[in-house]
Short mmCIF file of C-alpha atoms and ligand atoms in Angstrom, two decimals:
data_model
loop_
_atom_site.label_atom_id
_atom_site.label_comp_id
_atom_site.label_asym_id
_atom_site.label_seq_id
_atom_site.Cartn_x
_atom_site.Cartn_y
_atom_site.Cartn_z
CA MET A 1 14.11 12.37 -4.03
CA ARG A 2 17.69 13.57 -3.68
CA ASN A 3 19.84 14.23 -6.72
CA ILE A 4 22.87 11.95 -6.34
CA TYR A 5 25.11 14.62 -7.91
CA SER A 6 24.13 17.17 -5.28
CA SER A 7 27.06 18.55 -3.32
CA ARG A 8 24.71 20.14 -0.83
CA PRO A 9 24.46 18.86 2.73
CA TYR A 10 21.70 16.67 4.01
CA ALA A 11 19.43 18.02 6.71
CA ALA A 12 19.53 15.75 9.75
CA ILE A 13 17.55 15.67 12.98
CA THR A 14 20.02 16.32 15.79
CA ALA A 15 17.66 16.75 18.76
CA ILE A 16 14.05 16.13 19.76
CA GLY A 17 11.77 17.37 22.54
CA GLY A 18 8.18 17.13 23.62
CA TYR A 19 5.56 18.37 26.04
CA LEU A 20 2.30 16.90 27.28
CA PRO A 21 -0.10 18.75 29.59
CA GLN A 22 -0.74 17.26 33.06
CA GLU A 23 -4.52 16.95 32.90
CA ARG A 24 -5.86 13.59 31.75
CA ARG A 25 -9.24 13.13 30.03
CA THR A 26 -10.12 9.45 30.36
CA ASN A 27 -12.83 7.42 28.64
CA PHE A 28 -14.60 7.33 32.02
CA ASP A 29 -14.65 11.15 32.05
CA LEU A 30 -16.32 11.06 28.61
CA GLU A 31 -18.91 8.55 29.85
CA GLN A 32 -20.08 11.32 32.21
CA VAL A 33 -20.74 13.87 29.43
CA CYS A 34 -22.06 11.84 26.49
CA ASP A 35 -23.52 8.50 25.50
CA THR A 36 -20.36 6.43 25.11
CA SER A 37 -18.38 3.76 26.95
CA ASP A 38 -14.79 2.95 27.75
CA GLU A 39 -15.26 -0.42 26.06
CA TRP A 40 -16.59 1.09 22.80
CA ILE A 41 -13.86 3.72 22.60
CA ILE A 42 -11.04 1.24 23.19
CA LYS A 43 -12.48 -1.24 20.69
CA ARG A 44 -13.11 1.34 17.91
CA THR A 45 -10.10 3.64 18.45
CA GLY A 46 -7.53 2.07 20.79
CA ILE A 47 -7.59 5.23 22.94
CA LYS A 48 -7.83 5.18 26.76
CA GLU A 49 -7.06 8.78 27.61
CA ARG A 50 -5.81 12.12 26.23
CA ARG A 51 -4.00 15.10 27.72
CA ILE A 52 -5.81 18.46 27.95
CA LEU A 53 -4.16 21.87 28.23
CA GLU A 54 -5.40 24.02 31.07
CA ALA A 55 -7.46 27.12 30.30
CA GLY A 56 -5.43 30.30 29.98
CA LEU A 57 -2.55 28.54 28.19
CA ALA A 58 -2.25 28.04 24.43
CA THR A 59 -0.33 26.26 21.68
CA SER A 60 2.77 28.47 22.04
CA ASP A 61 3.08 27.54 25.74
CA MET A 62 3.28 23.85 24.91
CA ALA A 63 5.72 24.53 22.06
CA VAL A 64 8.02 26.54 24.33
CA MET A 65 7.98 23.74 26.93
CA ALA A 66 8.85 21.22 24.21
CA ILE A 67 11.73 23.42 22.99
CA HIS A 68 13.06 23.77 26.55
CA ASP A 69 12.85 19.98 26.89
CA LEU A 70 14.86 19.55 23.66
CA CYS A 71 17.52 22.05 24.75
CA THR A 72 17.93 20.39 28.16
CA ARG A 73 18.14 16.84 26.84
CA TYR A 74 20.52 17.58 23.97
CA ASN A 75 22.44 20.52 25.40
CA LYS A 76 21.32 22.91 22.67
CA ASP A 77 21.29 26.69 22.92
CA VAL A 78 18.08 28.21 21.61
CA ALA A 79 20.03 31.38 20.72
CA ASP A 80 21.56 29.42 17.81
CA VAL A 81 18.18 28.96 16.11
CA ASP A 82 17.91 30.64 12.66
CA ALA A 83 14.39 29.58 11.72
CA ILE A 84 11.23 28.20 13.35
CA ILE A 85 8.39 26.60 11.44
CA VAL A 86 5.32 25.85 13.53
CA ALA A 87 2.90 23.28 12.16
CA THR A 88 -0.42 23.99 13.84
CA SER A 89 -4.13 24.32 13.09
CA THR A 90 -4.79 25.89 16.49
CA PRO A 91 -2.68 29.05 16.62
CA ASP A 92 -2.81 31.12 19.83
CA VAL A 93 -4.45 33.94 17.83
CA LEU A 94 -5.19 34.51 14.14
CA MET A 95 -2.43 37.10 13.90
CA PRO A 96 0.52 37.19 14.56
CA ALA A 97 1.75 33.69 13.85
CA THR A 98 2.30 31.39 16.82
CA ALA A 99 5.91 31.13 15.62
CA ASN A 100 6.34 34.84 16.42
CA ILE A 101 4.82 34.39 19.86
CA ILE A 102 7.23 31.51 20.48
CA ALA A 103 10.15 33.70 19.30
CA GLN A 104 9.11 36.35 21.80
CA LYS A 105 8.86 33.83 24.65
CA LEU A 106 12.31 32.48 23.77
CA ASN A 107 13.78 35.96 23.41
CA LEU A 108 14.78 35.39 19.76
CA ASN A 109 15.01 38.67 17.89
CA ASN A 110 16.21 37.85 14.38
CA VAL A 111 14.63 34.55 13.59
CA TRP A 112 12.80 33.53 10.38
CA ALA A 113 9.53 32.29 11.85
CA PHE A 114 6.11 31.41 10.52
CA ASP A 115 3.17 28.99 10.94
CA MET A 116 2.12 26.30 8.54
CA ASN A 117 -1.38 24.87 8.55
CA ALA A 118 -1.57 21.47 6.95
CA ALA A 119 -3.68 20.02 9.79
CA CYS A 120 -2.58 16.54 10.85
CA SER A 121 -0.04 16.39 8.00
CA GLY A 122 1.50 19.64 9.22
CA PHE A 123 4.57 18.19 10.88
CA LEU A 124 5.58 16.27 7.74
CA TYR A 125 4.97 19.30 5.53
CA ALA A 126 7.02 21.50 7.86
CA LEU A 127 9.80 18.92 8.10
CA ASP A 128 10.08 18.87 4.32
CA MET A 129 10.15 22.65 4.18
CA GLY A 130 12.71 22.91 7.00
CA ALA A 131 14.94 20.27 5.41
CA SER A 132 14.84 22.25 2.16
CA LEU A 133 15.94 25.40 4.02
CA VAL A 134 18.92 23.55 5.50
CA GLU A 135 19.83 21.92 2.17
CA THR A 136 20.02 25.35 0.49
CA GLU A 137 22.64 26.24 3.13
CA ARG A 138 20.88 29.51 3.88
CA TYR A 139 19.80 28.30 7.33
CA LYS A 140 21.81 26.13 9.72
CA ASN A 141 19.66 25.55 12.79
CA VAL A 142 15.98 25.08 12.10
CA LEU A 143 13.30 24.13 14.62
CA ILE A 144 10.26 22.24 13.37
CA VAL A 145 7.42 22.35 15.86
CA GLY A 146 4.21 20.33 15.69
CA ALA A 147 1.80 21.66 18.31
CA ASP A 148 -1.95 21.78 18.76
CA ASN A 149 -4.33 22.79 21.49
CA ILE A 150 -7.17 21.04 19.72
CA SER A 151 -9.24 20.56 22.90
CA ALA A 152 -10.11 24.27 22.59
CA PHE A 153 -12.10 23.35 19.44
CA VAL A 154 -13.64 20.05 20.53
CA ASN A 155 -17.22 20.02 21.74
CA ILE A 156 -16.95 17.96 24.91
CA HIS A 157 -20.51 16.67 24.37
CA ASP A 158 -19.91 15.48 20.77
CA ARG A 159 -19.00 11.80 20.91
CA SER A 160 -17.99 11.74 17.24
CA THR A 161 -14.91 13.88 18.07
CA ASN A 162 -14.36 14.09 21.84
CA ILE A 163 -13.13 10.49 22.00
CA LEU A 164 -10.26 11.08 19.59
CA PHE A 165 -8.42 14.32 20.29
CA GLY A 166 -5.87 15.55 22.82
CA ASP A 167 -3.28 18.32 23.21
CA GLY A 168 0.50 18.25 22.94
CA ALA A 169 3.65 19.58 21.29
CA GLY A 170 6.72 18.00 19.74
CA VAL A 171 9.80 19.60 18.22
CA ILE A 172 12.89 18.55 16.31
CA TRP A 173 16.10 20.44 15.53
CA LEU A 174 17.47 20.23 11.97
CA GLU A 175 21.11 20.85 11.02
CA PRO A 176 23.31 20.31 7.97
CA SER A 177 24.99 16.91 7.84
CA ALA A 178 27.48 15.25 5.51
CA GLU A 179 25.81 11.93 6.27
CA GLU A 180 22.32 10.89 5.22
CA GLY A 181 19.52 12.56 7.22
CA ILE A 182 16.17 13.48 5.68
CA ILE A 183 16.14 11.33 2.55
CA ASP A 184 12.86 12.07 0.83
CA ALA A 185 9.38 13.50 1.31
CA PHE A 186 6.26 12.67 -0.69
CA MET A 187 3.51 15.20 0.08
CA GLN A 188 0.11 15.55 -1.54
CA SER A 189 -3.22 17.28 -0.98
CA ASN A 190 -6.56 18.10 -2.56
CA GLY A 191 -9.73 19.91 -1.57
CA ASP A 192 -11.91 16.84 -1.27
CA GLY A 193 -11.97 16.90 2.52
CA ARG A 194 -13.48 20.28 3.17
CA ASP A 195 -16.95 18.95 4.02
CA PHE A 196 -15.67 15.95 5.97
CA LEU A 197 -13.14 17.42 8.41
CA ASN A 198 -13.21 21.08 9.36
CA ILE A 199 -13.41 23.94 11.85
CA GLU A 200 -15.28 26.66 9.99
CA GLY A 201 -15.90 29.44 12.50
CA GLY A 202 -13.59 32.34 13.21
CA GLY A 203 -12.09 32.64 9.73
CA SER A 204 -12.92 35.28 7.13
CA LEU A 205 -15.92 33.36 5.76
CA TYR A 206 -17.62 33.01 9.15
CA PRO A 207 -15.97 35.69 11.31
CA THR A 208 -16.77 35.79 15.00
CA SER A 209 -17.99 39.37 14.40
CA GLU A 210 -20.93 37.91 12.42
CA LYS A 211 -24.23 38.51 14.25
CA PRO A 212 -25.49 36.15 15.41
CA PHE A 213 -22.30 34.05 15.47
CA ASN A 214 -23.11 30.37 15.10
CA GLN A 215 -21.20 28.84 18.03
CA GLU A 216 -21.48 25.37 16.49
CA ARG A 217 -19.12 26.45 13.72
CA SER A 218 -16.27 26.96 16.16
CA TYR A 219 -16.11 23.22 16.85
CA LEU A 220 -14.22 20.55 14.97
CA LYS A 221 -16.59 18.53 12.76
CA GLN A 222 -15.94 15.33 10.91
CA ASP A 223 -17.52 12.48 9.03
CA GLY A 224 -15.54 9.72 10.69
CA LYS A 225 -16.28 7.00 8.17
CA VAL A 226 -15.17 9.04 5.13
CA VAL A 227 -12.06 10.25 6.92
CA PHE A 228 -11.16 6.74 8.09
CA LYS A 229 -11.28 5.27 4.59
CA GLN A 230 -9.34 8.13 3.00
CA ALA A 231 -6.72 8.06 5.74
CA VAL A 232 -5.92 4.38 5.27
CA GLN A 233 -5.81 4.64 1.49
CA SER A 234 -3.75 7.86 1.34
CA MET A 235 -1.14 6.91 3.95
CA SER A 236 -0.70 3.44 2.45
CA ASN A 237 -0.26 4.87 -1.05
CA ALA A 238 2.18 7.53 0.16
CA CYS A 239 4.32 4.89 1.91
CA LYS A 240 4.33 2.64 -1.13
CA SER A 241 5.17 5.55 -3.47
CA ILE A 242 8.08 6.86 -1.41
CA LEU A 243 9.58 3.39 -1.03
CA GLU A 244 9.23 2.69 -4.71
CA ARG A 245 10.88 5.89 -5.90
CA ASN A 246 13.79 5.28 -3.51
CA GLN A 247 14.01 1.68 -4.70
CA LEU A 248 13.52 0.32 -1.20
CA GLY A 249 11.47 -2.64 -0.01
CA ILE A 250 9.39 -2.50 3.16
CA GLU A 251 11.96 -4.72 4.92
CA ALA A 252 14.47 -1.83 4.71
CA VAL A 253 12.32 0.24 7.07
CA ASP A 254 13.28 -0.13 10.74
CA TRP A 255 10.36 1.91 12.13
CA LEU A 256 7.04 3.11 10.78
CA ILE A 257 5.80 6.18 12.67
CA PRO A 258 2.26 6.87 11.49
CA HIS A 259 0.02 9.77 12.42
CA GLN A 260 -1.83 8.65 15.56
CA ALA A 261 -5.50 9.10 14.58
CA ASN A 262 -7.09 5.76 15.38
CA LYS A 263 -5.38 2.45 16.22
CA ARG A 264 -7.51 0.72 13.62
CA ILE A 265 -6.24 3.15 10.94
CA ILE A 266 -2.65 2.48 12.05
CA ASP A 267 -3.19 -1.29 11.90
CA ALA A 268 -4.88 -1.10 8.49
CA VAL A 269 -2.01 0.94 7.01
CA GLY A 270 0.55 -1.46 8.50
CA LYS A 271 -1.31 -4.41 7.00
CA ASP A 272 -1.66 -2.76 3.59
CA ILE A 273 2.04 -1.91 3.29
CA ASN A 274 2.96 -5.27 4.80
CA ILE A 275 5.27 -4.06 7.55
CA GLN A 276 6.13 -6.40 10.45
CA LYS A 277 3.79 -5.61 13.36
CA ASN A 278 6.58 -4.89 15.87
CA LYS A 279 8.06 -2.20 13.59
CA THR A 280 5.18 0.25 14.03
CA LEU A 281 5.55 2.78 16.85
CA THR A 282 2.48 4.15 18.64
CA ASN A 283 1.51 6.26 21.64
CA ILE A 284 -2.16 6.76 20.77
CA GLU A 285 -3.44 4.73 23.74
CA TYR A 286 -2.65 7.50 26.25
CA ARG A 287 -2.40 10.57 23.96
CA GLY A 288 -5.15 10.32 21.33
CA ASN A 289 -4.80 12.40 18.19
CA THR A 290 -2.72 15.51 18.94
CA ILE A 291 -2.98 16.75 15.29
CA ALA A 292 0.44 18.12 14.15
CA ALA A 293 2.15 16.86 17.30
CA THR A 294 1.47 13.13 16.91
CA ILE A 295 4.58 12.17 14.94
CA PRO A 296 7.29 14.06 16.88
CA LEU A 297 5.63 13.03 20.17
CA CYS A 298 5.48 9.39 19.09
CA ILE A 299 9.20 9.42 18.24
CA TRP A 300 10.01 11.28 21.48
CA GLU A 301 8.12 8.78 23.62
CA ASN A 302 9.62 5.75 21.85
CA ILE A 303 13.13 7.18 21.60
CA LYS A 304 14.76 4.32 23.53
CA GLN A 305 13.81 1.85 20.82
CA ILE A 306 15.30 3.86 17.94
CA GLN A 307 19.01 3.38 17.22
CA LYS A 308 21.40 5.66 15.33
CA GLY A 309 21.36 4.66 11.65
CA ASP A 310 17.77 3.29 11.71
CA LEU A 311 15.60 4.05 8.68
CA LEU A 312 12.34 5.74 9.71
CA MET A 313 9.26 6.05 7.54
CA LEU A 314 6.79 8.70 8.76
CA THR A 315 3.30 9.00 7.33
CA ALA A 316 0.39 11.34 8.00
CA PHE A 317 -3.11 12.25 6.85
CA GLY A 318 -5.31 15.19 7.75
CA ALA A 319 -7.85 17.83 6.86
CA GLY A 320 -7.77 19.23 3.34
CA PHE A 321 -7.31 16.40 2.61
CA SER A 322 -3.55 16.47 3.01
CA TRP A 323 -1.23 13.50 3.36
CA GLY A 324 2.27 12.25 2.78
CA ALA A 325 5.25 10.14 3.82
CA SER A 326 8.87 10.90 4.70
CA LEU A 327 11.97 8.74 4.80
CA LEU A 328 14.85 9.62 7.07
CA ARG A 329 17.94 8.15 8.66
CA TRP A 330 17.97 8.64 12.45
CA MET A 331 21.31 10.31 13.28
CA ILE A 332 21.17 10.89 17.05
N1 LIG B 1 -19.57 5.90 21.59
C1 LIG B 1 -20.46 4.90 21.51
N2 LIG B 1 -21.08 4.57 20.36
C2 LIG B 1 -20.78 5.28 19.27
C3 LIG B 1 -19.86 6.36 19.31
C4 LIG B 1 -19.24 6.65 20.53
N3 LIG B 1 -18.36 7.64 20.68
N4 LIG B 1 -19.77 6.88 18.07
C5 LIG B 1 -20.58 6.18 17.28
N5 LIG B 1 -21.20 5.22 18.00
C6 LIG B 1 -22.15 4.21 17.55
C7 LIG B 1 -22.95 4.68 16.33
O1 LIG B 1 -24.12 5.31 16.69
C8 LIG B 1 -23.20 3.38 15.62
O2 LIG B 1 -24.26 2.72 16.24
P1 LIG B 1 -25.30 1.82 15.39
O3 LIG B 1 -24.49 0.71 14.78
O4 LIG B 1 -26.28 1.35 16.42
O5 LIG B 1 -25.89 2.73 14.35
C9 LIG B 1 -21.94 2.55 15.88
O6 LIG B 1 -21.40 3.08 17.10
C10 LIG B 1 -20.91 2.65 14.79
O7 LIG B 1 -20.75 4.03 14.46
P2 LIG B 1 -19.71 4.49 13.38
O8 LIG B 1 -19.83 5.98 13.18
O9 LIG B 1 -19.84 3.59 12.19
O10 LIG B 1 -18.33 4.19 14.15
P3 LIG B 1 -16.91 3.97 13.54
O11 LIG B 1 -16.48 2.60 13.72
O12 LIG B 1 -16.76 4.60 12.18
O13 LIG B 1 -16.04 4.86 14.56
C11 LIG B 1 -14.83 6.94 14.59
C12 LIG B 1 -16.21 6.27 14.62
C13 LIG B 1 -15.00 8.42 14.63
C14 LIG B 1 -14.07 6.44 15.82
C15 LIG B 1 -14.10 6.46 13.31
O14 LIG B 1 -14.94 6.64 12.19
C16 LIG B 1 -12.80 7.20 13.07
O15 LIG B 1 -11.88 7.13 13.87
N6 LIG B 1 -12.71 7.88 11.91
C17 LIG B 1 -11.49 8.60 11.57
C18 LIG B 1 -11.46 9.92 12.30
C19 LIG B 1 -10.11 10.56 12.24
O16 LIG B 1 -9.11 9.90 12.24
N7 LIG B 1 -10.09 11.90 12.22
C20 LIG B 1 -8.90 12.68 12.21
C21 LIG B 1 -8.14 12.46 10.97
S1 LIG B 1 -6.63 13.24 10.99
#
């Protein structure tokens, strides 16, 4: 929460961009590769299709497209960028950071750039970090990217995961502002989720050099029921906590933008925090769960509904477990 005596600027979002790959993976496509049905998937998740990045491209390619989209829409010059934080769990390669690869593709030579892995909470974590950089006045133009090529880690034959996930990238531009922008961020995590939501292979514990390498470990695994319950509880609590410490009631919130994991999770959080149904923004039906990209993409796709001055509450939950909520005033 902001110190009212602070003379420092706010960090405000001044531009937003996004990118979605062309290829669609529909529920009917999944019916062909595993024992599932369009009807079951829609009923249990609210998802009809997801976008899938073509082979040979990676997370940085989507991020660069999203940044180009932002620059075109809002007439921004990427050469002005001082810092890039990339929230992703699916970097192009283990080293260097995807943020460096993006800097190279954008021809940025002196930029402060790194990746942050907080899974599906990554965008909110990175937004908090980026806002802090702007508030210190050491950085003026900060890009926060949420991008994941999660399809590269989904076993197409595993119906416990293939129904949920899709690829995409979203990005926002942060700048100092005398008016209210990012108001508060409430972020938490623990290690309770390790066994319930993970991709284990390819790290230092199970390196791909291990012989024989267990291919199964390179896929995303989850215990859907445990994750579902934790997600609802954690996002609801984060929303309630951030409202309470800012002395705001739920009626003050113009838009709730929740992580898009499952429509039933979104509805349960909305019910628990008692927000009017038409104040929750979604895009899960045609995008699925795009990990760190869900929140910026959901704002980007619903941008026509959001007015300057609206109060937005963002909330996310992901592997770790990690979770949180942010409050911000929309200033575009
Ligand atoms: N298609 C058809 N049937 C399926 C199925 C699928 N893809 N997955 C499970 N089933 C069946 C089960 O076998 C079970 O059948 P049974 O009743 O005959 O035993 C039944 O449907 C219910 O299975 P269950 O695992 O209880 O389903 P669920 O309602 O929990 O839905 C998820 C499964 C994965 C959709 C749900 O748990 C979920 O979304 N969890 C959260 C995951 C998440 O958000 N992860 C990312 C967090 S950032």
